[in-house]
Amino acid sequence: MKIKMLAVVLVLLLVGVFANAQTPLETFSLADDISIQTHPDNGADFANAIVSYKGSIYYGYIDGSLNGCIAKKDPNGALTTVIVRPGMILDNHHFEVSIAIDAEGYIHWAADMHQSPMVYYRSTKPEDITTFIALNQNVSNGGIYGPEAVSYGRFITSRKGTLMWIHRQRVGRTADGWVPGIMAGNIQVYNTDTKRWTQLGSLNYSFVSDKGVTITGGQDASHQTKAVFWDNSGAGTPPNNGYQGYKIRVVFDKNNRMHMVWNVAKNPVNPGISNTHTHLMYAYSDDEGVTWYKSNGTLLTLPITTNNGDVVYTEDPTINAPRMGNFCNIALTSDNKPILLQQSISLNYVLVFRYNGTNWIDVSNAWTPVWFSEAITDGNGWLSVIAGGNTIRRSNDNGLTFRNYTNFPITGYAGLMSFDDQYLLETGLLRYQHVTGTTSTVYTINWQNSSPGQVPLPKITPLSGTTFATNATVTIVCDDFNASIKYTTDGSTPSPTNGTLYTGSFAITNNTTIKAVAYKPGLVNSRVAAAQISKFVPDNSPPSIPAGLVASSIAGKKFTLTWNASTDNVGVTGYEVYRNGALTNTILDTTLNISGLTELTAYAMRVRAFDAQGNYSALSNTLIVTTLSDQANIFRAPIPPVIDGTKDATWNGNVYPFEINNAGVVENPADLSATWTSTYDQNNLYFFVDVNDDNLSATQPNWYENDGVEFYIDATNRKGTTYQNTDFQFSYMFGDTQLRERNRNGSTAGSEIAKVNKTGGYRLEVKIPWALINIPPPANGYQIGLEVMIIDNDLGNWQGKISWINPMDNSWNNPASFGVANLIAAPLPVKLISLKGKSLANGIQLNWNTASEENFHAFEVMRSTNAVAFESLPGPVPGGSSSYTYFDKDVQQGNKYFYRLKMIDKDGRYEYSNTISVALKNAGEISLEVYPNPAHNTMNVALAGVPVNKTVTLQLADINGKILSTHRLAQAISAMDIQALAAGNYILTAWVDGQIVARQKISKQ
């Protein structure tokens, strides 16, 4: 980690000639405020990762170990960092950090989301990054509503100081399946008094779907999905008729008008999503998102759609080619008119539209923006356009003329940068994030014409959350000494006509909420600052001991811990969770998702509660939770099963339950539960799934909304984060007669399925040929990546799904989430005692012995020069004898060869023997051979070519060279006992007359 406070004056380079330029030439300085080591994928992707507050800089980032972090640099230059969310999931630019500071000074942190539930933390103290509480989507305790499919979230703050959270989210499901449009634009507003979030807008809709069904209502009666914009008017069928709001952009003008831009993909003929947007949309609100209007002032009825909204620009949605990209942006003119920027892939250009008070005007030719452009407006009408490469373009005449400045450190393209928007308004200084490799830097540009457009935030002392005994003295200051301050103590918001003019410190004697606003002629009023200050009430009573600890969704590396809420005479503030005696989490809720664990390991879990006065309950009783394995064993079938939906004697392997509810709601085992087992043979992989489902339905247009089973297979177990040609998503929808491959719509020729109904469910039997998943028949011990999931639809409505391993519903795009299946062949009716090889003058001789053979066919001798790629040698060698010899003459002196046997049964099953190595020595050359290698308990050591009457000494050392044992070789071949060695690699060295004559690496299993 490094910190640099360096003002660098860069050489200005003016690019282009402006005949009638009105934008003046400027000088500037560039300060390097924070430079910190981060993960290579720490790009911001439209999030707000920087906040400046009371002279300190806060920066949210992802470190090299994929921990979600926050850094704080105080006014004295001291830098501190903490981990907020350990063990994030690598998802390129989808999981980036957004931070904000509310009117009281509490820090809000969100990240690690893409098509997943809300992840949200808030600091436990204002202006303090020491501890955070995970609130996530727990709305009742202060979380942000987002039960599933949250993406591209960011905090924004209005000019009045209202904190908002904006994201794209999957909306509710209805009697006709997914609500057409799938994704909606959600805006949520934070209340500093209640410390709770409220969602704006509402889907109080009623419409006729594409299938002629009338749909009304929301997700359910208790949690109706709300949205500001949401589209039902697409040209195709879900999901191609309104995939919208990738990058929702919002800015507030001088009058606190809220300007919003977004785009909608309505291209039913192109399967792309991020590059098929067809409609650029705009709306504004004068009451911070409650009521919305088109650009011409027409009132909009929520939700806003392409039918009733302000469509600024469209591209033909019926063309099977890329249209607009998911990038759009919004800036403002000096008189508060919006300027929209939209990336058009079809035109290979960034389009720019400016509203002139009556119409939208295309000003792209005047702007000639560089791909991708980010336009930012300060409080004095200056436009700064981050134009890609290393260029910033500046204009103070609403974009009629620009000056270009180069040599700025800018990340790739502007979309991966983060800007401190409020700091720009209050100072005129542009503070931004730049990422290079594994270093992220926060820079600040001080332009010659930099000046505040808004009064700085007042500072209230004492901080919110402070308690006092008899009275407290309150002071309020503003960095602009010429500003006047008005404050209130009744919870109302100060205004020019409301509140008390601050003239000096004042005392309070009871619980008081103080709010303050600073004013100065010619500038926008400051944001609201607030502090909730409480009178101290002695409290020596600890909360009750947490009880009822329960672990659920137990998997290989994670589980969910819940407990009953504690009680307290004043109030419970939070809980501390201990794992194996160590404090691991401090949270407000009574549910904790625990991850990053070790498979098949027991963990001792305890919880204690605490209150605001620091009283702690005793620790709860200990709950022992043992993680499962994310590996399954699949045994080879003695005979192929008949695919008829009946579980015959062939199905005698392990049975695995579905225990993880990873999407939606599963009410009880009768609502949805299942087990699965699997087997295989030379030609196919088989599954048998036994499903309990009290209501079976397949009435929806989308397969993923109907009762059914999904089989995810990574044929090479490569654990990639994206699908390749050996990754497959097979699915069965209730009522299907054929298996389907969903990821690439691949062929399922040769597969078979059979479904048999039972009371309260059904049984499904499936055959998948190895040829379908692009691998040859696997040998004993082969591993494939595997996940199995069950989908539930009740009474025509999608309800949820359960999985074997993955707690998230992302297996459809992330093979790394799969578990592992070990393919285990039943022992062949042949028992190999030994396999040995030795170097002779004209070749290599192999000898092996068997103890028993029954219905055995033959041996194939296989040879390799690298122990990886083997070829079959002429043969095969028929079975029927207990002792075998094979001579390989096609070898060259001085080379080393590896051999193994392919042992083939009469029914076609086969196994491979262990591998041995033999070096064909040169004439007169001393050679050392060790076999088998690797081995479990005993290795044979053979030394050839030693002159007569010479003594051979063997030394065994570990991989670091430490000698473990020394002994003499009494004969040409001797057995070496390695049973006492730990598993690992070792070095065996042969000495003759004090000289090393041979050396061999060995492995103990």
JSON list of N, CA and C in Angstrom, two decimals, residues 662-707:
[
{"chain": "A", "resi": 662, "resn": "ASN", "atom": "N", "xyz": [-32.51, -22.38, -3.28]},
{"chain": "A", "resi": 662, "resn": "ASN", "atom": "CA", "xyz": [-31.65, -21.32, -3.82]},
{"chain": "A", "resi": 662, "resn": "ASN", "atom": "C", "xyz": [-32.40, -20.26, -4.62]},
{"chain": "A", "resi": 663, "resn": "ALA", "atom": "N", "xyz": [-33.71, -20.34, -4.70]},
{"chain": "A", "resi": 663, "resn": "ALA", "atom": "CA", "xyz": [-34.49, -19.29, -5.37]},
{"chain": "A", "resi": 663, "resn": "ALA", "atom": "C", "xyz": [-35.94, -19.45, -4.97]},
{"chain": "A", "resi": 664, "resn": "GLY", "atom": "N", "xyz": [-36.63, -18.31, -4.84]},
{"chain": "A", "resi": 664, "resn": "GLY", "atom": "CA", "xyz": [-38.04, -18.36, -4.51]},
{"chain": "A", "resi": 664, "resn": "GLY", "atom": "C", "xyz": [-38.30, -18.92, -3.13]},
{"chain": "A", "resi": 665, "resn": "VAL", "atom": "N", "xyz": [-39.49, -19.50, -2.97]},
{"chain": "A", "resi": 665, "resn": "VAL", "atom": "CA", "xyz": [-39.93, -20.00, -1.67]},
{"chain": "A", "resi": 665, "resn": "VAL", "atom": "C", "xyz": [-40.37, -21.45, -1.80]},
{"chain": "A", "resi": 666, "resn": "VAL", "atom": "N", "xyz": [-39.84, -22.31, -0.93]},
{"chain": "A", "resi": 666, "resn": "VAL", "atom": "CA", "xyz": [-40.30, -23.69, -0.81]},
{"chain": "A", "resi": 666, "resn": "VAL", "atom": "C", "xyz": [-40.88, -23.82, 0.60]},
{"chain": "A", "resi": 667, "resn": "GLU", "atom": "N", "xyz": [-42.17, -24.14, 0.69]},
{"chain": "A", "resi": 667, "resn": "GLU", "atom": "CA", "xyz": [-42.87, -24.06, 1.97]},
{"chain": "A", "resi": 667, "resn": "GLU", "atom": "C", "xyz": [-42.57, -25.23, 2.88]},
{"chain": "A", "resi": 668, "resn": "ASN", "atom": "N", "xyz": [-42.53, -26.45, 2.35]},
{"chain": "A", "resi": 668, "resn": "ASN", "atom": "CA", "xyz": [-42.33, -27.65, 3.16]},
{"chain": "A", "resi": 668, "resn": "ASN", "atom": "C", "xyz": [-41.94, -28.80, 2.25]},
{"chain": "A", "resi": 669, "resn": "PRO", "atom": "N", "xyz": [-41.55, -29.96, 2.81]},
{"chain": "A", "resi": 669, "resn": "PRO", "atom": "CA", "xyz": [-41.12, -31.09, 1.98]},
{"chain": "A", "resi": 669, "resn": "PRO", "atom": "C", "xyz": [-42.19, -31.57, 1.01]},
{"chain": "A", "resi": 670, "resn": "ALA", "atom": "N", "xyz": [-43.47, -31.44, 1.40]},
{"chain": "A", "resi": 670, "resn": "ALA", "atom": "CA", "xyz": [-44.52, -31.86, 0.48]},
{"chain": "A", "resi": 670, "resn": "ALA", "atom": "C", "xyz": [-44.64, -30.90, -0.69]},
{"chain": "A", "resi": 671, "resn": "ASP", "atom": "N", "xyz": [-44.36, -29.61, -0.44]},
{"chain": "A", "resi": 671, "resn": "ASP", "atom": "CA", "xyz": [-44.40, -28.61, -1.50]},
{"chain": "A", "resi": 671, "resn": "ASP", "atom": "C", "xyz": [-43.33, -28.91, -2.54]},
{"chain": "A", "resi": 672, "resn": "LEU", "atom": "N", "xyz": [-42.11, -29.21, -2.08]},
{"chain": "A", "resi": 672, "resn": "LEU", "atom": "CA", "xyz": [-41.04, -29.59, -2.99]},
{"chain": "A", "resi": 672, "resn": "LEU", "atom": "C", "xyz": [-39.90, -30.20, -2.18]},
{"chain": "A", "resi": 673, "resn": "SER", "atom": "N", "xyz": [-39.53, -31.40, -2.53]},
{"chain": "A", "resi": 673, "resn": "SER", "atom": "CA", "xyz": [-38.33, -32.07, -2.01]},
{"chain": "A", "resi": 673, "resn": "SER", "atom": "C", "xyz": [-37.99, -33.19, -2.98]},
{"chain": "A", "resi": 674, "resn": "ALA", "atom": "N", "xyz": [-36.78, -33.70, -2.89]},
{"chain": "A", "resi": 674, "resn": "ALA", "atom": "CA", "xyz": [-36.36, -34.72, -3.86]},
{"chain": "A", "resi": 674, "resn": "ALA", "atom": "C", "xyz": [-35.06, -35.36, -3.43]},
{"chain": "A", "resi": 675, "resn": "THR", "atom": "N", "xyz": [-34.77, -36.49, -4.04]},
{"chain": "A", "resi": 675, "resn": "THR", "atom": "CA", "xyz": [-33.46, -37.13, -3.94]},
{"chain": "A", "resi": 675, "resn": "THR", "atom": "C", "xyz": [-33.02, -37.53, -5.34]},
{"chain": "A", "resi": 676, "resn": "TRP", "atom": "N", "xyz": [-31.71, -37.73, -5.49]},
{"chain": "A", "resi": 676, "resn": "TRP", "atom": "CA", "xyz": [-31.21, -38.20, -6.78]},
{"chain": "A", "resi": 676, "resn": "TRP", "atom": "C", "xyz": [-30.10, -39.22, -6.56]},
{"chain": "A", "resi": 677, "resn": "THR", "atom": "N", "xyz": [-29.96, -40.10, -7.52]},
{"chain": "A", "resi": 677, "resn": "THR", "atom": "CA", "xyz": [-28.85, -41.03, -7.56]},
{"chain": "A", "resi": 677, "resn": "THR", "atom": "C", "xyz": [-28.42, -41.16, -9.01]},
{"chain": "A", "resi": 678, "resn": "SER", "atom": "N", "xyz": [-27.26, -41.73, -9.23]},
{"chain": "A", "resi": 678, "resn": "SER", "atom": "CA", "xyz": [-26.72, -41.81, -10.59]},
{"chain": "A", "resi": 678, "resn": "SER", "atom": "C", "xyz": [-25.88, -43.06, -10.74]},
{"chain": "A", "resi": 679, "resn": "THR", "atom": "N", "xyz": [-25.75, -43.52, -11.96]},
{"chain": "A", "resi": 679, "resn": "THR", "atom": "CA", "xyz": [-24.85, -44.61, -12.30]},
{"chain": "A", "resi": 679, "resn": "THR", "atom": "C", "xyz": [-24.36, -44.39, -13.72]},
{"chain": "A", "resi": 680, "resn": "TYR", "atom": "N", "xyz": [-23.43, -45.23, -14.17]},
{"chain": "A", "resi": 680, "resn": "TYR", "atom": "CA", "xyz": [-22.90, -45.06, -15.53]},
{"chain": "A", "resi": 680, "resn": "TYR", "atom": "C", "xyz": [-22.39, -46.40, -16.04]},
{"chain": "A", "resi": 681, "resn": "ASP", "atom": "N", "xyz": [-22.16, -46.44, -17.35]},
{"chain": "A", "resi": 681, "resn": "ASP", "atom": "CA", "xyz": [-21.51, -47.59, -17.98]},
{"chain": "A", "resi": 681, "resn": "ASP", "atom": "C", "xyz": [-20.64, -47.09, -19.11]},
{"chain": "A", "resi": 682, "resn": "GLN", "atom": "N", "xyz": [-20.24, -47.98, -19.98]},
{"chain": "A", "resi": 682, "resn": "GLN", "atom": "CA", "xyz": [-19.31, -47.64, -21.04]},
{"chain": "A", "resi": 682, "resn": "GLN", "atom": "C", "xyz": [-19.86, -46.59, -21.99]},
{"chain": "A", "resi": 683, "resn": "ASN", "atom": "N", "xyz": [-21.18, -46.51, -22.10]},
{"chain": "A", "resi": 683, "resn": "ASN", "atom": "CA", "xyz": [-21.77, -45.65, -23.12]},
{"chain": "A", "resi": 683, "resn": "ASN", "atom": "C", "xyz": [-22.55, -44.45, -22.58]},
{"chain": "A", "resi": 684, "resn": "ASN", "atom": "N", "xyz": [-23.07, -44.54, -21.35]},
{"chain": "A", "resi": 684, "resn": "ASN", "atom": "CA", "xyz": [-24.02, -43.53, -20.90]},
{"chain": "A", "resi": 684, "resn": "ASN", "atom": "C", "xyz": [-23.82, -43.17, -19.43]},
{"chain": "A", "resi": 685, "resn": "LEU", "atom": "N", "xyz": [-24.35, -41.99, -19.09]},
{"chain": "A", "resi": 685, "resn": "LEU", "atom": "CA", "xyz": [-24.51, -41.55, -17.72]},
{"chain": "A", "resi": 685, "resn": "LEU", "atom": "C", "xyz": [-26.01, -41.56, -17.43]},
{"chain": "A", "resi": 686, "resn": "TYR", "atom": "N", "xyz": [-26.39, -42.08, -16.25]},
{"chain": "A", "resi": 686, "resn": "TYR", "atom": "CA", "xyz": [-27.81, -42.24, -15.92]},
{"chain": "A", "resi": 686, "resn": "TYR", "atom": "C", "xyz": [-28.14, -41.48, -14.62]},
{"chain": "A", "resi": 687, "resn": "PHE", "atom": "N", "xyz": [-29.38, -40.96, -14.56]},
{"chain": "A", "resi": 687, "resn": "PHE", "atom": "CA", "xyz": [-29.87, -40.32, -13.35]},
{"chain": "A", "resi": 687, "resn": "PHE", "atom": "C", "xyz": [-31.25, -40.87, -13.01]},
{"chain": "A", "resi": 688, "resn": "PHE", "atom": "N", "xyz": [-31.51, -40.98, -11.70]},
{"chain": "A", "resi": 688, "resn": "PHE", "atom": "CA", "xyz": [-32.84, -41.31, -11.22]},
{"chain": "A", "resi": 688, "resn": "PHE", "atom": "C", "xyz": [-33.19, -40.27, -10.15]},
{"chain": "A", "resi": 689, "resn": "VAL", "atom": "N", "xyz": [-34.25, -39.49, -10.39]},
{"chain": "A", "resi": 689, "resn": "VAL", "atom": "CA", "xyz": [-34.66, -38.40, -9.50]},
{"chain": "A", "resi": 689, "resn": "VAL", "atom": "C", "xyz": [-36.06, -38.71, -8.98]},
{"chain": "A", "resi": 690, "resn": "ASP", "atom": "N", "xyz": [-36.20, -38.72, -7.66]},
{"chain": "A", "resi": 690, "resn": "ASP", "atom": "CA", "xyz": [-37.47, -39.00, -7.00]},
{"chain": "A", "resi": 690, "resn": "ASP", "atom": "C", "xyz": [-37.97, -37.70, -6.39]},
{"chain": "A", "resi": 691, "resn": "VAL", "atom": "N", "xyz": [-39.07, -37.14, -6.94]},
{"chain": "A", "resi": 691, "resn": "VAL", "atom": "CA", "xyz": [-39.52, -35.79, -6.60]},
{"chain": "A", "resi": 691, "resn": "VAL", "atom": "C", "xyz": [-40.84, -35.84, -5.83]},
{"chain": "A", "resi": 692, "resn": "ASN", "atom": "N", "xyz": [-40.89, -35.11, -4.71]},
{"chain": "A", "resi": 692, "resn": "ASN", "atom": "CA", "xyz": [-42.15, -34.86, -4.00]},
{"chain": "A", "resi": 692, "resn": "ASN", "atom": "C", "xyz": [-42.62, -33.46, -4.37]},
{"chain": "A", "resi": 693, "resn": "ASP", "atom": "N", "xyz": [-43.79, -33.36, -4.95]},
{"chain": "A", "resi": 693, "resn": "ASP", "atom": "CA", "xyz": [-44.34, -32.08, -5.38]},
{"chain": "A", "resi": 693, "resn": "ASP", "atom": "C", "xyz": [-45.86, -32.21, -5.35]},
{"chain": "A", "resi": 694, "resn": "ASP", "atom": "N", "xyz": [-46.50, -31.43, -4.45]},
{"chain": "A", "resi": 694, "resn": "ASP", "atom": "CA", "xyz": [-47.94, -31.61, -4.24]},
{"chain": "A", "resi": 694, "resn": "ASP", "atom": "C", "xyz": [-48.80, -30.93, -5.28]},
{"chain": "A", "resi": 695, "resn": "ASN", "atom": "N", "xyz": [-48.18, -30.18, -6.22]},
{"chain": "A", "resi": 695, "resn": "ASN", "atom": "CA", "xyz": [-48.97, -29.56, -7.27]},
{"chain": "A", "resi": 695, "resn": "ASN", "atom": "C", "xyz": [-48.11, -29.48, -8.52]},
{"chain": "A", "resi": 696, "resn": "LEU", "atom": "N", "xyz": [-48.46, -30.24, -9.53]},
{"chain": "A", "resi": 696, "resn": "LEU", "atom": "CA", "xyz": [-47.66, -30.33, -10.74]},
{"chain": "A", "resi": 696, "resn": "LEU", "atom": "C", "xyz": [-48.29, -29.48, -11.84]},
{"chain": "A", "resi": 697, "resn": "SER", "atom": "N", "xyz": [-47.44, -28.65, -12.50]},
{"chain": "A", "resi": 697, "resn": "SER", "atom": "CA", "xyz": [-47.97, -27.73, -13.50]},
{"chain": "A", "resi": 697, "resn": "SER", "atom": "C", "xyz": [-46.92, -27.46, -14.56]},
{"chain": "A", "resi": 698, "resn": "ALA", "atom": "N", "xyz": [-47.39, -27.36, -15.81]},
{"chain": "A", "resi": 698, "resn": "ALA", "atom": "CA", "xyz": [-46.51, -27.01, -16.93]},
{"chain": "A", "resi": 698, "resn": "ALA", "atom": "C", "xyz": [-47.26, -26.12, -17.89]},
{"chain": "A", "resi": 699, "resn": "THR", "atom": "N", "xyz": [-47.84, -25.04, -17.35]},
{"chain": "A", "resi": 699, "resn": "THR", "atom": "CA", "xyz": [-48.69, -24.16, -18.16]},
{"chain": "A", "resi": 699, "resn": "THR", "atom": "C", "xyz": [-47.99, -22.90, -18.62]},
{"chain": "A", "resi": 700, "resn": "GLN", "atom": "N", "xyz": [-46.76, -22.67, -18.19]},
{"chain": "A", "resi": 700, "resn": "GLN", "atom": "CA", "xyz": [-46.08, -21.41, -18.49]},
{"chain": "A", "resi": 700, "resn": "GLN", "atom": "C", "xyz": [-45.32, -21.47, -19.82]},
{"chain": "A", "resi": 701, "resn": "PRO", "atom": "N", "xyz": [-45.11, -20.32, -20.47]},
{"chain": "A", "resi": 701, "resn": "PRO", "atom": "CA", "xyz": [-44.41, -20.32, -21.76]},
{"chain": "A", "resi": 701, "resn": "PRO", "atom": "C", "xyz": [-42.92, -20.59, -21.63]},
{"chain": "A", "resi": 702, "resn": "ASN", "atom": "N", "xyz": [-42.36, -20.35, -20.47]},
{"chain": "A", "resi": 702, "resn": "ASN", "atom": "CA", "xyz": [-40.92, -20.55, -20.29]},
{"chain": "A", "resi": 702, "resn": "ASN", "atom": "C", "xyz": [-40.67, -21.80, -19.48]},
{"chain": "A", "resi": 703, "resn": "TRP", "atom": "N", "xyz": [-39.78, -22.64, -19.95]},
{"chain": "A", "resi": 703, "resn": "TRP", "atom": "CA", "xyz": [-39.53, -23.92, -19.29]},
{"chain": "A", "resi": 703, "resn": "TRP", "atom": "C", "xyz": [-39.07, -23.73, -17.85]},
{"chain": "A", "resi": 704, "resn": "TYR", "atom": "N", "xyz": [-38.31, -22.63, -17.58]},
{"chain": "A", "resi": 704, "resn": "TYR", "atom": "CA", "xyz": [-37.74, -22.45, -16.26]},
{"chain": "A", "resi": 704, "resn": "TYR", "atom": "C", "xyz": [-38.77, -21.99, -15.23]},
{"chain": "A", "resi": 705, "resn": "GLU", "atom": "N", "xyz": [-40.03, -21.86, -15.65]},
{"chain": "A", "resi": 705, "resn": "GLU", "atom": "CA", "xyz": [-41.10, -21.49, -14.73]},
{"chain": "A", "resi": 705, "resn": "GLU", "atom": "C", "xyz": [-41.96, -22.69, -14.35]},
{"chain": "A", "resi": 706, "resn": "ASN", "atom": "N", "xyz": [-41.71, -23.85, -14.97]},
{"chain": "A", "resi": 706, "resn": "ASN", "atom": "CA", "xyz": [-42.56, -25.01, -14.79]},
{"chain": "A", "resi": 706, "resn": "ASN", "atom": "C", "xyz": [-41.87, -26.07, -13.95]},
{"chain": "A", "resi": 707, "resn": "ASP", "atom": "N", "xyz": [-42.67, -26.96, -13.38]},
{"chain": "A", "resi": 707, "resn": "ASP", "atom": "CA", "xyz": [-42.10, -28.09, -12.65]},
{"chain": "A", "resi": 707, "resn": "ASP", "atom": "C", "xyz": [-41.15, -28.85, -13.56]}
]
